XYZ file of N, CA, C and O in Angstrom:
656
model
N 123.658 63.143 45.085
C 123.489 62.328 46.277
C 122.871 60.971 45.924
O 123.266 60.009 46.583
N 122.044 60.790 45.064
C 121.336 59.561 44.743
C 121.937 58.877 43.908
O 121.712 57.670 44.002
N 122.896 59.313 42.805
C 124.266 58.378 42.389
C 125.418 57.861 43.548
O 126.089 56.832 43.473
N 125.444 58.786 44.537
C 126.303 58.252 45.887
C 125.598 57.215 46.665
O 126.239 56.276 47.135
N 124.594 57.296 46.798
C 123.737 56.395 47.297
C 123.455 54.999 46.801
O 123.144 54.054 47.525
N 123.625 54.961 45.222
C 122.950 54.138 44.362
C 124.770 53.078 44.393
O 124.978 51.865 44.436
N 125.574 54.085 44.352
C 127.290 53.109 44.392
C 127.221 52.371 45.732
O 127.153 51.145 45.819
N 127.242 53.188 46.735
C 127.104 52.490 47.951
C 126.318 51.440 48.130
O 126.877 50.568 48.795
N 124.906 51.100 47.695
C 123.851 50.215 47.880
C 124.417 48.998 47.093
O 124.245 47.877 47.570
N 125.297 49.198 45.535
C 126.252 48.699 44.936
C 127.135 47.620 45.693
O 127.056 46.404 45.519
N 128.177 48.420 46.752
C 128.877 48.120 47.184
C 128.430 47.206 48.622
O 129.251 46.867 49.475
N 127.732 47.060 48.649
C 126.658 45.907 49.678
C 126.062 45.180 49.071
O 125.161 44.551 49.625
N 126.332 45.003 47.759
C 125.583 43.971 46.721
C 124.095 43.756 46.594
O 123.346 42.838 46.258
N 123.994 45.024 47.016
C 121.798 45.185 46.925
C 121.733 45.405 45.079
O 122.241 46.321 44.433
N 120.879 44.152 44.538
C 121.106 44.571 43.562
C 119.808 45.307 42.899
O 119.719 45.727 41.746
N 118.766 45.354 43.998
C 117.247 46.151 43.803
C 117.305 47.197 44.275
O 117.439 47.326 45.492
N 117.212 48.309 43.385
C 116.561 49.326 45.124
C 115.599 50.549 44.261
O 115.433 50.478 43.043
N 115.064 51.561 45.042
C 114.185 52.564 44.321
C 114.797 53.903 45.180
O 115.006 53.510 46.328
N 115.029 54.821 45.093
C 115.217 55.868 45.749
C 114.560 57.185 45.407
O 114.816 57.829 44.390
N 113.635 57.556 46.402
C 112.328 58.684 45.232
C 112.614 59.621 46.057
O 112.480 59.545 47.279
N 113.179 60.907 45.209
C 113.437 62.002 46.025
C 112.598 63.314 45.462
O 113.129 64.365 45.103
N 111.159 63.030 45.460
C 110.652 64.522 44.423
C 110.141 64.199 43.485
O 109.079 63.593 43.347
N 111.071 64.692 42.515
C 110.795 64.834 41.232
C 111.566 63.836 40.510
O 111.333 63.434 39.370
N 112.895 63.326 41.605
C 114.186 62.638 41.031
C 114.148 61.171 41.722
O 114.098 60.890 42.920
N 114.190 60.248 40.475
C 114.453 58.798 41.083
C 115.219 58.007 40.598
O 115.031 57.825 39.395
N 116.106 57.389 41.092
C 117.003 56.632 40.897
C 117.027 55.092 41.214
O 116.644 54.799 42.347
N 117.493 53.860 40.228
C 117.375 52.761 40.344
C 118.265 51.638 39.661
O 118.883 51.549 38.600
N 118.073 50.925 40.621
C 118.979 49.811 40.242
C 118.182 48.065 40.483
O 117.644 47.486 41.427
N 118.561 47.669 38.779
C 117.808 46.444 39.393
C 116.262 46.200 38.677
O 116.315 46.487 37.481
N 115.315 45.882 38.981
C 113.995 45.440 38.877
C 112.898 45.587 40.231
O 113.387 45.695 41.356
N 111.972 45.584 40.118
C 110.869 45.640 41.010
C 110.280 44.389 40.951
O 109.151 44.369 40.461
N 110.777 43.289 41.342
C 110.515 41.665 41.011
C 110.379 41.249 39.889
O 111.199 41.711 39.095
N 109.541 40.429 39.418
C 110.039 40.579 37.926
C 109.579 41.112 36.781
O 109.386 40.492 35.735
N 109.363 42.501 37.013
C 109.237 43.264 35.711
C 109.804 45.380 36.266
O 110.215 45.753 37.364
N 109.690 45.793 35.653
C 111.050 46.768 36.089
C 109.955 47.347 36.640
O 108.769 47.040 36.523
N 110.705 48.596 37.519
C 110.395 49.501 38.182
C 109.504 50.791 37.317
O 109.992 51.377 36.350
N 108.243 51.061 37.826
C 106.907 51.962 37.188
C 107.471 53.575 38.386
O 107.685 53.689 39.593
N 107.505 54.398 37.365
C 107.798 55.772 38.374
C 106.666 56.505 37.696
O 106.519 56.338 36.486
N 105.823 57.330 38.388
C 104.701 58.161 37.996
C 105.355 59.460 36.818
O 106.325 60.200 36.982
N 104.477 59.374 35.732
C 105.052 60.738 34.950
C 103.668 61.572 35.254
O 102.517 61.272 34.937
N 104.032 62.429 35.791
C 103.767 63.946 36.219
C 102.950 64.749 35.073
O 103.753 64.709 34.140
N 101.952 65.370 34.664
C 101.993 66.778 34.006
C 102.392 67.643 34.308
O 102.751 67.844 35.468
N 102.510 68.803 33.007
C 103.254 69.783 33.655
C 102.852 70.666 34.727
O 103.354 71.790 34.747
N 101.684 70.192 35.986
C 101.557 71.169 37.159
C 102.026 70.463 38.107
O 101.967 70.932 39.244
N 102.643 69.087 37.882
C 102.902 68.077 39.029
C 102.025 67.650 39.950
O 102.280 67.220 41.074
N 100.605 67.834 39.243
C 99.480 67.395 39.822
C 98.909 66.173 39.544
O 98.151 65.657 40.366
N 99.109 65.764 38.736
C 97.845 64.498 37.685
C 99.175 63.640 37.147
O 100.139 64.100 36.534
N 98.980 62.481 37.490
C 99.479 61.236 36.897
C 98.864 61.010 35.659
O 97.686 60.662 35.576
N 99.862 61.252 34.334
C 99.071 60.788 33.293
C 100.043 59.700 32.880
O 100.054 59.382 31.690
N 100.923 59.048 33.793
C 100.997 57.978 32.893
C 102.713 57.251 33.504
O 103.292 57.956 34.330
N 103.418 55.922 33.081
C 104.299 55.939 33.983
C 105.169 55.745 32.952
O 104.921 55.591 31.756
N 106.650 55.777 33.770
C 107.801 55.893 33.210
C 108.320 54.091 33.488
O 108.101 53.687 34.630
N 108.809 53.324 32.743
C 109.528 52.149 33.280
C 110.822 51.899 32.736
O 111.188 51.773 31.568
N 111.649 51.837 34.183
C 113.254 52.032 34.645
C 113.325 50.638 35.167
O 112.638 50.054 36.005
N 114.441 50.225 34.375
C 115.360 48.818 34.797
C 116.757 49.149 35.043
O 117.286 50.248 34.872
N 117.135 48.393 35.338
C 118.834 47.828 35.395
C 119.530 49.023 36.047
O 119.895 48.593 37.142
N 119.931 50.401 35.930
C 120.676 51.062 36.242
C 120.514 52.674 35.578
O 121.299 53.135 34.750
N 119.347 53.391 36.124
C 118.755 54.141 36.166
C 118.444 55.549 36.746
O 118.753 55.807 37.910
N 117.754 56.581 35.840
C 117.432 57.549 36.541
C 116.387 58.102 35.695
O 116.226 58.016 34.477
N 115.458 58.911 36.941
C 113.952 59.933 36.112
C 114.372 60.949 36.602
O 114.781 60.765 37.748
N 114.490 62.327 36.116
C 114.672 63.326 36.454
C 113.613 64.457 36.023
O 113.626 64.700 34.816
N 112.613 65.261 36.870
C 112.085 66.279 36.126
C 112.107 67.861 36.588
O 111.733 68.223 37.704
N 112.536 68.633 35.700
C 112.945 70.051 35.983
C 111.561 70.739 35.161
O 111.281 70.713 33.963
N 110.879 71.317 36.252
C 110.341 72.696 36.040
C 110.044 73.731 36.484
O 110.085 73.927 37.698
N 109.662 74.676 35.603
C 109.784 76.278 36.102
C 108.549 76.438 36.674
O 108.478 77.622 37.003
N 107.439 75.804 36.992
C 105.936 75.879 37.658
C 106.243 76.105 39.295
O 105.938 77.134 39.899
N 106.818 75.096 39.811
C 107.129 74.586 41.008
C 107.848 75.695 42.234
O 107.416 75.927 43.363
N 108.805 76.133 41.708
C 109.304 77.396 42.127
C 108.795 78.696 41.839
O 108.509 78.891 40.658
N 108.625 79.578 42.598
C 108.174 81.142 41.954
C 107.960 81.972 43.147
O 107.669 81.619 44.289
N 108.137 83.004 42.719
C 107.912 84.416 43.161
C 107.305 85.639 42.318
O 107.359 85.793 41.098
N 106.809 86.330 43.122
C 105.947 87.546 42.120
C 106.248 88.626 43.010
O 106.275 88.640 44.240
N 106.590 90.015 41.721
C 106.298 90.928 42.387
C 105.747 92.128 41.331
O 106.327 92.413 40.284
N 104.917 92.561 41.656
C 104.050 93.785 41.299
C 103.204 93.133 39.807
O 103.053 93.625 38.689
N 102.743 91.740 40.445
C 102.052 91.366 39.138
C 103.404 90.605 37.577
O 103.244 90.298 36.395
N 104.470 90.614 38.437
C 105.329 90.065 37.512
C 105.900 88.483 38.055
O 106.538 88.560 39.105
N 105.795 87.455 37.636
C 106.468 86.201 38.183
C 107.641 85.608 37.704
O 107.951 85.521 36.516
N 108.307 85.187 38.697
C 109.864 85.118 38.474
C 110.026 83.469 38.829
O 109.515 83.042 39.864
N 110.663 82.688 38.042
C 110.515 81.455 37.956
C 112.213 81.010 38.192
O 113.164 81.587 37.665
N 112.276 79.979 39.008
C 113.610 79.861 39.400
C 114.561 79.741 38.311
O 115.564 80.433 38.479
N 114.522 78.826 36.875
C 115.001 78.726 36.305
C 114.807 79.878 35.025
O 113.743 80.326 34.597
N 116.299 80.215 34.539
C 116.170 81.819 34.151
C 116.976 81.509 32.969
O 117.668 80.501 32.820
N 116.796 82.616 32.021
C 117.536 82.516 30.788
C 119.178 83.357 31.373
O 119.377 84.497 31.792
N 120.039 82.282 31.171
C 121.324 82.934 32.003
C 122.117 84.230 30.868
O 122.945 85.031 31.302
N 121.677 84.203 29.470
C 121.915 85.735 29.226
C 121.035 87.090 29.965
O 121.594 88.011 30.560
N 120.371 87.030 29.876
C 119.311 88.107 29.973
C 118.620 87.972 31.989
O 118.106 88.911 32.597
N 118.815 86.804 32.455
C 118.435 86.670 33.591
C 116.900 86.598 34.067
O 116.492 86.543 35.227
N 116.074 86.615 32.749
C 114.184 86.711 32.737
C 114.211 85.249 33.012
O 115.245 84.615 32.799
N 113.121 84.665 33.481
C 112.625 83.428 33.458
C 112.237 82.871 32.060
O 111.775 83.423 31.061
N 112.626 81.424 32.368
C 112.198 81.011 31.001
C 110.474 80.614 31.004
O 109.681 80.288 31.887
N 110.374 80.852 29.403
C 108.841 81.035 29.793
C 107.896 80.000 28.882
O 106.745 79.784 29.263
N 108.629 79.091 27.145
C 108.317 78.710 26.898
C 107.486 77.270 27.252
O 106.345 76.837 27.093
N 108.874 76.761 27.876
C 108.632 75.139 28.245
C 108.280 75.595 30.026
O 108.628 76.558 30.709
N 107.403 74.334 30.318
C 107.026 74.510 31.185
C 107.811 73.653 32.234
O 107.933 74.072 33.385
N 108.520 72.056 31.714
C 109.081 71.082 32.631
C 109.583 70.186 31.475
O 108.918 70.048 30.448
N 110.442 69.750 31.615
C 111.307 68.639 31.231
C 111.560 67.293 32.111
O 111.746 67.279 33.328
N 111.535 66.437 31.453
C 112.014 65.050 32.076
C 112.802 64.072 31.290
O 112.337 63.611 30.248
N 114.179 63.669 31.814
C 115.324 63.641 31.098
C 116.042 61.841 32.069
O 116.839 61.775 33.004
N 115.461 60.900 31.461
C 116.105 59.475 31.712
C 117.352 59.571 31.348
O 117.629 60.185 30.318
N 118.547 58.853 32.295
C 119.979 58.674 32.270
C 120.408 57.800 33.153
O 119.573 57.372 33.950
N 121.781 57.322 33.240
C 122.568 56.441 33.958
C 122.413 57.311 35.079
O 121.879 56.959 36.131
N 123.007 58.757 34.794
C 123.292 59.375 36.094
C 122.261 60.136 36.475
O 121.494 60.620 35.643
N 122.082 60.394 38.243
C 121.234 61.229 38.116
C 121.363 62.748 38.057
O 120.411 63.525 38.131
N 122.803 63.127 37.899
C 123.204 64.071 38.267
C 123.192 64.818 36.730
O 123.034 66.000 36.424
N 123.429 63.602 35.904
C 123.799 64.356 34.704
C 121.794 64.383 33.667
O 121.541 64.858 32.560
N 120.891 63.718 34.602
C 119.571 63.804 34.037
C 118.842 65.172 35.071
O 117.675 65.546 35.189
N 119.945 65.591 35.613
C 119.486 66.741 36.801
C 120.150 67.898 35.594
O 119.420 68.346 34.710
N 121.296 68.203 35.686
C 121.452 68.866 34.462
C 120.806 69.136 33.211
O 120.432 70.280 32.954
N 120.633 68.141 32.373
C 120.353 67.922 31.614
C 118.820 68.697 31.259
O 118.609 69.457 30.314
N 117.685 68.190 32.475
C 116.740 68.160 32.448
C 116.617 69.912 32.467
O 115.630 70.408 31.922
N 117.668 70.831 33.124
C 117.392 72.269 32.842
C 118.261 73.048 31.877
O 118.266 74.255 31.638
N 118.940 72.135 31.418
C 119.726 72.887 30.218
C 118.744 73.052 29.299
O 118.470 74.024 28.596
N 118.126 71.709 29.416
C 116.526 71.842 27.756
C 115.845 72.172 28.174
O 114.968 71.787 27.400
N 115.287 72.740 28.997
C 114.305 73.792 29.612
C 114.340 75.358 28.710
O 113.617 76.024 27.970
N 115.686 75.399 29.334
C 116.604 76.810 29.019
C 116.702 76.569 27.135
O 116.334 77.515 26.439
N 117.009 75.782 26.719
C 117.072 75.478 25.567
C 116.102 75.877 24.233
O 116.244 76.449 23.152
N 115.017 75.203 25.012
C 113.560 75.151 24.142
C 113.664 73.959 23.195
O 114.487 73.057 23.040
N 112.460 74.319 22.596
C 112.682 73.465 21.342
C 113.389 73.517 20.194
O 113.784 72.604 19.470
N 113.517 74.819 20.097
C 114.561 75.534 18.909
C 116.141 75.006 19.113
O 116.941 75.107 18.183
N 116.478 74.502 20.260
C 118.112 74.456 20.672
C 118.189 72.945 21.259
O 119.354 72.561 21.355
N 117.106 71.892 21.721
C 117.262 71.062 22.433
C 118.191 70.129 21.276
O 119.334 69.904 21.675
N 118.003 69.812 20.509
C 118.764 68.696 19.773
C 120.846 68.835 20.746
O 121.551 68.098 21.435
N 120.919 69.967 20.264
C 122.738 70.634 20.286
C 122.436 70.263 21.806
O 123.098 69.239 21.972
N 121.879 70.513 22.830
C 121.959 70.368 24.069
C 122.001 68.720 24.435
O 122.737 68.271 25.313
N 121.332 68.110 23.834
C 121.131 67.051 24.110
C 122.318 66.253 23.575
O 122.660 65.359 24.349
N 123.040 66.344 22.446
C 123.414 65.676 21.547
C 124.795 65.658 22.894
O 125.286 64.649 23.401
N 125.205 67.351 23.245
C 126.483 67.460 23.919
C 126.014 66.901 25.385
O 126.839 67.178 26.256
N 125.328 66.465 25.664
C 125.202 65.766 27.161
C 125.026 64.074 27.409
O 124.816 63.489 28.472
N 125.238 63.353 25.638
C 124.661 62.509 25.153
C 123.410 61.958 26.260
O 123.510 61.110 27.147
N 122.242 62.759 25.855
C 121.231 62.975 26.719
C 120.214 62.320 25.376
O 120.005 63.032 24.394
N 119.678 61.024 25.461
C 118.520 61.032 24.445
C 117.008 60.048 24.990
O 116.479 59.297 24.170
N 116.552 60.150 26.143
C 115.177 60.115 26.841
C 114.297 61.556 27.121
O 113.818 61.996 28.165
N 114.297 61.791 26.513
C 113.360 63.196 26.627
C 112.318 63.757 26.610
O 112.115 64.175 25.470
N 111.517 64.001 27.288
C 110.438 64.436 27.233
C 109.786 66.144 27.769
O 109.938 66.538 28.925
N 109.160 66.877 26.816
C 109.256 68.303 27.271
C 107.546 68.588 27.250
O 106.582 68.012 26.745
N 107.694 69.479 27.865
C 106.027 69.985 28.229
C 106.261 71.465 27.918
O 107.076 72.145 28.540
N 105.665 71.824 27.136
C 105.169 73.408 26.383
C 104.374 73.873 27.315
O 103.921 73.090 28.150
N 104.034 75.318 27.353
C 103.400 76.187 28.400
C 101.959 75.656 27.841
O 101.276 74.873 28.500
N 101.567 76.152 26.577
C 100.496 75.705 26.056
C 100.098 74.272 26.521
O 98.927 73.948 26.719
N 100.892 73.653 26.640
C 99.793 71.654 26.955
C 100.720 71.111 26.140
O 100.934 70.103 26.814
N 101.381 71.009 25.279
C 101.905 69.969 24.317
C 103.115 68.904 24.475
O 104.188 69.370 24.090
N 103.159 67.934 24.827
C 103.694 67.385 25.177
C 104.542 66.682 23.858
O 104.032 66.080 22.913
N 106.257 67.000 24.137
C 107.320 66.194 22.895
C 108.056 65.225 23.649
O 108.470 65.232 24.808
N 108.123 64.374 22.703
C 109.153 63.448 23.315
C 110.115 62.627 22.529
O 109.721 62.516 21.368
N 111.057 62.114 22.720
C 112.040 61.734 21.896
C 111.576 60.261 21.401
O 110.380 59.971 21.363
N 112.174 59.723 21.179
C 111.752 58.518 20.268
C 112.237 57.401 21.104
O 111.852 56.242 20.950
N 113.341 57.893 22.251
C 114.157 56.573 22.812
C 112.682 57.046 24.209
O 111.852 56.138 24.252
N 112.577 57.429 24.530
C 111.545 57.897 25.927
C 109.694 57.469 25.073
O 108.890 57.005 25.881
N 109.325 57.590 24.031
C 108.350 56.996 24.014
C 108.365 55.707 24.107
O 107.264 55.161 24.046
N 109.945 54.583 24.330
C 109.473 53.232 24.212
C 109.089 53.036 25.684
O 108.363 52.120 26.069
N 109.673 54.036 26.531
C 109.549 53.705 27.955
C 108.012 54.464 28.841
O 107.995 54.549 30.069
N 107.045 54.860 28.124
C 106.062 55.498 28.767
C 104.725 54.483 28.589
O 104.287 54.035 27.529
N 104.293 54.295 29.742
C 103.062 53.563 29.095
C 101.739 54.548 29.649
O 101.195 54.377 30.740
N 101.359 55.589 28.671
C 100.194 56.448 29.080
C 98.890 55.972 30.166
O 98.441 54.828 30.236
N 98.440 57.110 30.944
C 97.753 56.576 32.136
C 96.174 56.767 30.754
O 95.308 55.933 31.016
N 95.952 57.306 30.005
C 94.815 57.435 29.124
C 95.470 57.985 27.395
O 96.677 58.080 27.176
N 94.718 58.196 26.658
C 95.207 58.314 25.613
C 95.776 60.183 25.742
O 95.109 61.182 26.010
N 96.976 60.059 25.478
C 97.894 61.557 25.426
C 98.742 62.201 24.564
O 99.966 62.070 24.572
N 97.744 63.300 23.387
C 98.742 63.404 22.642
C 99.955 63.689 22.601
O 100.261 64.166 23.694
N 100.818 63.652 21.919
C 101.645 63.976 21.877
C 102.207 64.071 20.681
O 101.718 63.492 19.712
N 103.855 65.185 20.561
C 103.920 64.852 19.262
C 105.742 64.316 19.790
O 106.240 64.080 20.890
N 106.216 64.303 18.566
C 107.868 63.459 18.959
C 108.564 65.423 18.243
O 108.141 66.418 17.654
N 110.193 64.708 19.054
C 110.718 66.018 18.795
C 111.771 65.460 17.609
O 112.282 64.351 17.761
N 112.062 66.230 16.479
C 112.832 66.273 15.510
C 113.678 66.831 15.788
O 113.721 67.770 16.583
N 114.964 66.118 14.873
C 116.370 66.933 14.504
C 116.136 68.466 13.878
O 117.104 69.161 13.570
């Protein structure tokens, strides 16, 4: 919907706009003259540690398994699931996945969820998906090398980068 939105706004020759739906934002353009700042999230979607900056023709997308849930008998079931086995995934906690589209940084962002760290490269490579940033259950925050030029930390945050 926010790539339909973002053509249309196109097609009226708006050449600014911001569209914040959640977790998902989409953009076109600049925020006067210096680009558009979108809040990056930790992984409880509580605490701003820091922002994302999107120019020209854009998208932030973040998928995680925190946000959604259900429990039963002391067991929690997390929307996003390992589609062999059908358990929740349990390593990564949230992903956030910059792209042209937002549809394909909506994807994207839960394929490497599902992925992990062990599989994200092959996932990424086939979605030519390379802004990435993943959050471990533990705290650890990876990120790709094209997505650290775009973060400017709200305090100092380690992190480490993700390898081939």
């Amino acid at each position: 919907a926010m790539d339909k939105v973002i053509e249309h706004l196109k097609e009226l020759d708006i050449e600014n706009a911001m569209i914040d739906i959640g977790p998902s934002v989409r953009v076109i353009g600049k925020k006067g003259k210096h680009p558009w700042w979108v809040g990056l999230y930790d992984a409880s979607g509580k605490h701003i540690i820091g922002t994302i900056e999107l120019s020209d023709d854009n998208a932030v997308v973040t998928a995680s398994s925190l946000t959604k849930s259900a429990s039963d008998k002391g067991t929690i079931y997390r929307h996003v699931v390992y589609p062999d086995t059908g358990l929740p995934v349990k390593d990564i906690s949230s992903v956030t996945v910059v792209h042209e589209s937002a549809a394909v940084a909506n994807v994207a962002a839960t394929a490497l969820m599902i992925a992990g760290l062990d599989n994200w490269k092959s996932v990424a490579s086939n979605m030519n998906v390379t802004a990435i940033l993943l959050f471990t259950n533990d705290g650890t925050i990876y990120l790709s090398p094209a997505m650290s030029h775009m973060i400017n930390w709200r305090t100092e945050i380690s992190h480490k980068f993700l390898r081939p």
